[in-house]
Amino acid sequence: MSDDTTFVLTGLRSGYRIETAATCGLTRNSISTRALVGYALTTETGKDGLPFLQVSLTSEDVQAEPPVLDLSATYTQNVAYSEVDLDLRFTDLPQGTEVEVACTKTALAIPRQPVEGSSLIGMSGSKLGKFSADLSLRLWLADPDALKSSSSLTLSLSRIEQTPGGDDRKIVLQKIALPLSH
């Protein structure tokens, strides 16, 4: 990994879903609740003036269609490269899965889209200079029980190195691998 960049995981939240259905006479009643819970990471300053990392349990209001997973990270690049690629590799994802990578550096954002099986989605940014960007990797699953033990997501940022022979070389700067099942 590169010493000229940092990639800091700033949060990981996972969703839960509670569904209840009942039949009473001819009337069917149904209740459905979804929420996103996890941990928030903030930097606080103590009474002694020294900074420390504060971890707190969080929850969000029920959303119309919340992701089952929301990973947030901050990527900082201290060197200007001519091209930086953001790649999202997915492995063994079931039908009905959607992914998105929101990014404050819009050239690197991956819009929400359906995915299935194993493949790679990538975005490329040219001449972005030195920068810091907040990223949110979001995953929607139609059937979490359809995940395999090999199901995973990998988010990586790479620089492209031009070589004299015309073959470009991709050099990974930072990477987060996330298994989705055990």
JSON list of N, CA and C in Angstrom, two decimals, residues 136-165:
[
{"chain": "A", "resi": 136, "resn": "SER", "atom": "N", "xyz": [-19.24, 6.42, 0.61]},
{"chain": "A", "resi": 136, "resn": "SER", "atom": "CA", "xyz": [-20.24, 5.56, 1.25]},
{"chain": "A", "resi": 136, "resn": "SER", "atom": "C", "xyz": [-20.56, 4.42, 0.29]},
{"chain": "A", "resi": 137, "resn": "LEU", "atom": "N", "xyz": [-20.22, 3.22, 0.69]},
{"chain": "A", "resi": 137, "resn": "LEU", "atom": "CA", "xyz": [-20.55, 2.02, -0.08]},
{"chain": "A", "resi": 137, "resn": "LEU", "atom": "C", "xyz": [-21.85, 1.47, 0.49]},
{"chain": "A", "resi": 138, "resn": "ARG", "atom": "N", "xyz": [-22.87, 1.38, -0.36]},
{"chain": "A", "resi": 138, "resn": "ARG", "atom": "CA", "xyz": [-24.19, 0.92, 0.09]},
{"chain": "A", "resi": 138, "resn": "ARG", "atom": "C", "xyz": [-24.59, -0.33, -0.69]},
{"chain": "A", "resi": 139, "resn": "LEU", "atom": "N", "xyz": [-25.24, -1.25, 0.02]},
{"chain": "A", "resi": 139, "resn": "LEU", "atom": "CA", "xyz": [-25.64, -2.53, -0.55]},
{"chain": "A", "resi": 139, "resn": "LEU", "atom": "C", "xyz": [-27.10, -2.80, -0.20]},
{"chain": "A", "resi": 140, "resn": "TRP", "atom": "N", "xyz": [-27.88, -3.16, -1.22]},
{"chain": "A", "resi": 140, "resn": "TRP", "atom": "CA", "xyz": [-29.28, -3.57, -1.04]},
{"chain": "A", "resi": 140, "resn": "TRP", "atom": "C", "xyz": [-29.38, -5.02, -1.48]},
{"chain": "A", "resi": 141, "resn": "LEU", "atom": "N", "xyz": [-29.98, -5.87, -0.65]},
{"chain": "A", "resi": 141, "resn": "LEU", "atom": "CA", "xyz": [-30.16, -7.29, -0.97]},
{"chain": "A", "resi": 141, "resn": "LEU", "atom": "C", "xyz": [-31.64, -7.63, -0.95]},
{"chain": "A", "resi": 142, "resn": "ALA", "atom": "N", "xyz": [-32.12, -8.28, -1.99]},
{"chain": "A", "resi": 142, "resn": "ALA", "atom": "CA", "xyz": [-33.51, -8.74, -2.00]},
{"chain": "A", "resi": 142, "resn": "ALA", "atom": "C", "xyz": [-33.66, -9.93, -1.06]},
{"chain": "A", "resi": 143, "resn": "ASP", "atom": "N", "xyz": [-32.65, -10.79, -0.98]},
{"chain": "A", "resi": 143, "resn": "ASP", "atom": "CA", "xyz": [-32.72, -11.99, -0.16]},
{"chain": "A", "resi": 143, "resn": "ASP", "atom": "C", "xyz": [-31.36, -12.25, 0.49]},
{"chain": "A", "resi": 144, "resn": "PRO", "atom": "N", "xyz": [-31.14, -11.73, 1.71]},
{"chain": "A", "resi": 144, "resn": "PRO", "atom": "CA", "xyz": [-29.85, -11.96, 2.38]},
{"chain": "A", "resi": 144, "resn": "PRO", "atom": "C", "xyz": [-29.52, -13.44, 2.58]},
{"chain": "A", "resi": 145, "resn": "ASP", "atom": "N", "xyz": [-30.54, -14.30, 2.65]},
{"chain": "A", "resi": 145, "resn": "ASP", "atom": "CA", "xyz": [-30.30, -15.73, 2.83]},
{"chain": "A", "resi": 145, "resn": "ASP", "atom": "C", "xyz": [-29.66, -16.36, 1.59]},
{"chain": "A", "resi": 146, "resn": "ALA", "atom": "N", "xyz": [-29.70, -15.66, 0.45]},
{"chain": "A", "resi": 146, "resn": "ALA", "atom": "CA", "xyz": [-29.12, -16.19, -0.79]},
{"chain": "A", "resi": 146, "resn": "ALA", "atom": "C", "xyz": [-27.61, -15.94, -0.88]},
{"chain": "A", "resi": 147, "resn": "LEU", "atom": "N", "xyz": [-27.04, -15.22, 0.09]},
{"chain": "A", "resi": 147, "resn": "LEU", "atom": "CA", "xyz": [-25.59, -15.00, 0.08]},
{"chain": "A", "resi": 147, "resn": "LEU", "atom": "C", "xyz": [-24.86, -16.32, 0.26]},
{"chain": "A", "resi": 148, "resn": "LYS", "atom": "N", "xyz": [-23.73, -16.47, -0.41]},
{"chain": "A", "resi": 148, "resn": "LYS", "atom": "CA", "xyz": [-22.88, -17.64, -0.28]},
{"chain": "A", "resi": 148, "resn": "LYS", "atom": "C", "xyz": [-21.74, -17.32, 0.67]},
{"chain": "A", "resi": 149, "resn": "SER", "atom": "N", "xyz": [-21.02, -18.33, 1.12]},
{"chain": "A", "resi": 149, "resn": "SER", "atom": "CA", "xyz": [-19.88, -18.09, 2.01]},
{"chain": "A", "resi": 149, "resn": "SER", "atom": "C", "xyz": [-18.79, -17.30, 1.30]},
{"chain": "A", "resi": 150, "resn": "SER", "atom": "N", "xyz": [-18.80, -17.32, -0.03]},
{"chain": "A", "resi": 150, "resn": "SER", "atom": "CA", "xyz": [-17.79, -16.60, -0.82]},
{"chain": "A", "resi": 150, "resn": "SER", "atom": "C", "xyz": [-18.25, -15.19, -1.23]},
{"chain": "A", "resi": 151, "resn": "SER", "atom": "N", "xyz": [-19.46, -14.78, -0.87]},
{"chain": "A", "resi": 151, "resn": "SER", "atom": "CA", "xyz": [-19.98, -13.46, -1.24]},
{"chain": "A", "resi": 151, "resn": "SER", "atom": "C", "xyz": [-19.15, -12.36, -0.57]},
{"chain": "A", "resi": 152, "resn": "SER", "atom": "N", "xyz": [-18.72, -11.38, -1.37]},
{"chain": "A", "resi": 152, "resn": "SER", "atom": "CA", "xyz": [-17.89, -10.31, -0.80]},
{"chain": "A", "resi": 152, "resn": "SER", "atom": "C", "xyz": [-17.92, -9.07, -1.69]},
{"chain": "A", "resi": 153, "resn": "LEU", "atom": "N", "xyz": [-17.46, -7.97, -1.10]},
{"chain": "A", "resi": 153, "resn": "LEU", "atom": "CA", "xyz": [-17.26, -6.70, -1.80]},
{"chain": "A", "resi": 153, "resn": "LEU", "atom": "C", "xyz": [-15.83, -6.24, -1.51]},
{"chain": "A", "resi": 154, "resn": "THR", "atom": "N", "xyz": [-15.18, -5.65, -2.50]},
{"chain": "A", "resi": 154, "resn": "THR", "atom": "CA", "xyz": [-13.86, -5.07, -2.30]},
{"chain": "A", "resi": 154, "resn": "THR", "atom": "C", "xyz": [-13.85, -3.69, -2.95]},
{"chain": "A", "resi": 155, "resn": "LEU", "atom": "N", "xyz": [-13.53, -2.68, -2.19]},
{"chain": "A", "resi": 155, "resn": "LEU", "atom": "CA", "xyz": [-13.44, -1.31, -2.67]},
{"chain": "A", "resi": 155, "resn": "LEU", "atom": "C", "xyz": [-11.97, -0.92, -2.68]},
{"chain": "A", "resi": 156, "resn": "SER", "atom": "N", "xyz": [-11.47, -0.49, -3.83]},
{"chain": "A", "resi": 156, "resn": "SER", "atom": "CA", "xyz": [-10.05, -0.12, -3.91]},
{"chain": "A", "resi": 156, "resn": "SER", "atom": "C", "xyz": [-9.86, 1.15, -4.73]},
{"chain": "A", "resi": 157, "resn": "LEU", "atom": "N", "xyz": [-8.80, 1.86, -4.42]},
{"chain": "A", "resi": 157, "resn": "LEU", "atom": "CA", "xyz": [-8.37, 3.03, -5.18]},
{"chain": "A", "resi": 157, "resn": "LEU", "atom": "C", "xyz": [-6.96, 2.75, -5.69]},
{"chain": "A", "resi": 158, "resn": "SER", "atom": "N", "xyz": [-6.75, 3.02, -6.98]},
{"chain": "A", "resi": 158, "resn": "SER", "atom": "CA", "xyz": [-5.47, 2.72, -7.62]},
{"chain": "A", "resi": 158, "resn": "SER", "atom": "C", "xyz": [-5.03, 3.90, -8.46]},
{"chain": "A", "resi": 159, "resn": "ARG", "atom": "N", "xyz": [-3.73, 3.98, -8.68]},
{"chain": "A", "resi": 159, "resn": "ARG", "atom": "CA", "xyz": [-3.21, 4.96, -9.61]},
{"chain": "A", "resi": 159, "resn": "ARG", "atom": "C", "xyz": [-2.78, 4.23, -10.87]},
{"chain": "A", "resi": 160, "resn": "ILE", "atom": "N", "xyz": [-2.80, 4.93, -11.97]},
{"chain": "A", "resi": 160, "resn": "ILE", "atom": "CA", "xyz": [-2.40, 4.35, -13.23]},
{"chain": "A", "resi": 160, "resn": "ILE", "atom": "C", "xyz": [-1.03, 4.89, -13.59]},
{"chain": "A", "resi": 161, "resn": "GLU", "atom": "N", "xyz": [-0.09, 3.98, -13.81]},
{"chain": "A", "resi": 161, "resn": "GLU", "atom": "CA", "xyz": [1.28, 4.36, -14.16]},
{"chain": "A", "resi": 161, "resn": "GLU", "atom": "C", "xyz": [1.49, 4.09, -15.64]},
{"chain": "A", "resi": 162, "resn": "GLN", "atom": "N", "xyz": [1.86, 5.13, -16.37]},
{"chain": "A", "resi": 162, "resn": "GLN", "atom": "CA", "xyz": [2.14, 5.01, -17.81]},
{"chain": "A", "resi": 162, "resn": "GLN", "atom": "C", "xyz": [3.54, 4.41, -17.97]},
{"chain": "A", "resi": 163, "resn": "THR", "atom": "N", "xyz": [3.66, 3.40, -18.80]},
{"chain": "A", "resi": 163, "resn": "THR", "atom": "CA", "xyz": [4.97, 2.79, -19.05]},
{"chain": "A", "resi": 163, "resn": "THR", "atom": "C", "xyz": [5.39, 3.08, -20.48]},
{"chain": "A", "resi": 164, "resn": "PRO", "atom": "N", "xyz": [6.68, 3.12, -20.75]},
{"chain": "A", "resi": 164, "resn": "PRO", "atom": "CA", "xyz": [7.18, 3.45, -22.08]},
{"chain": "A", "resi": 164, "resn": "PRO", "atom": "C", "xyz": [6.68, 2.51, -23.19]},
{"chain": "A", "resi": 165, "resn": "GLY", "atom": "N", "xyz": [6.42, 1.24, -22.86]},
{"chain": "A", "resi": 165, "resn": "GLY", "atom": "CA", "xyz": [5.97, 0.28, -23.87]},
{"chain": "A", "resi": 165, "resn": "GLY", "atom": "C", "xyz": [4.51, 0.43, -24.25]}
]
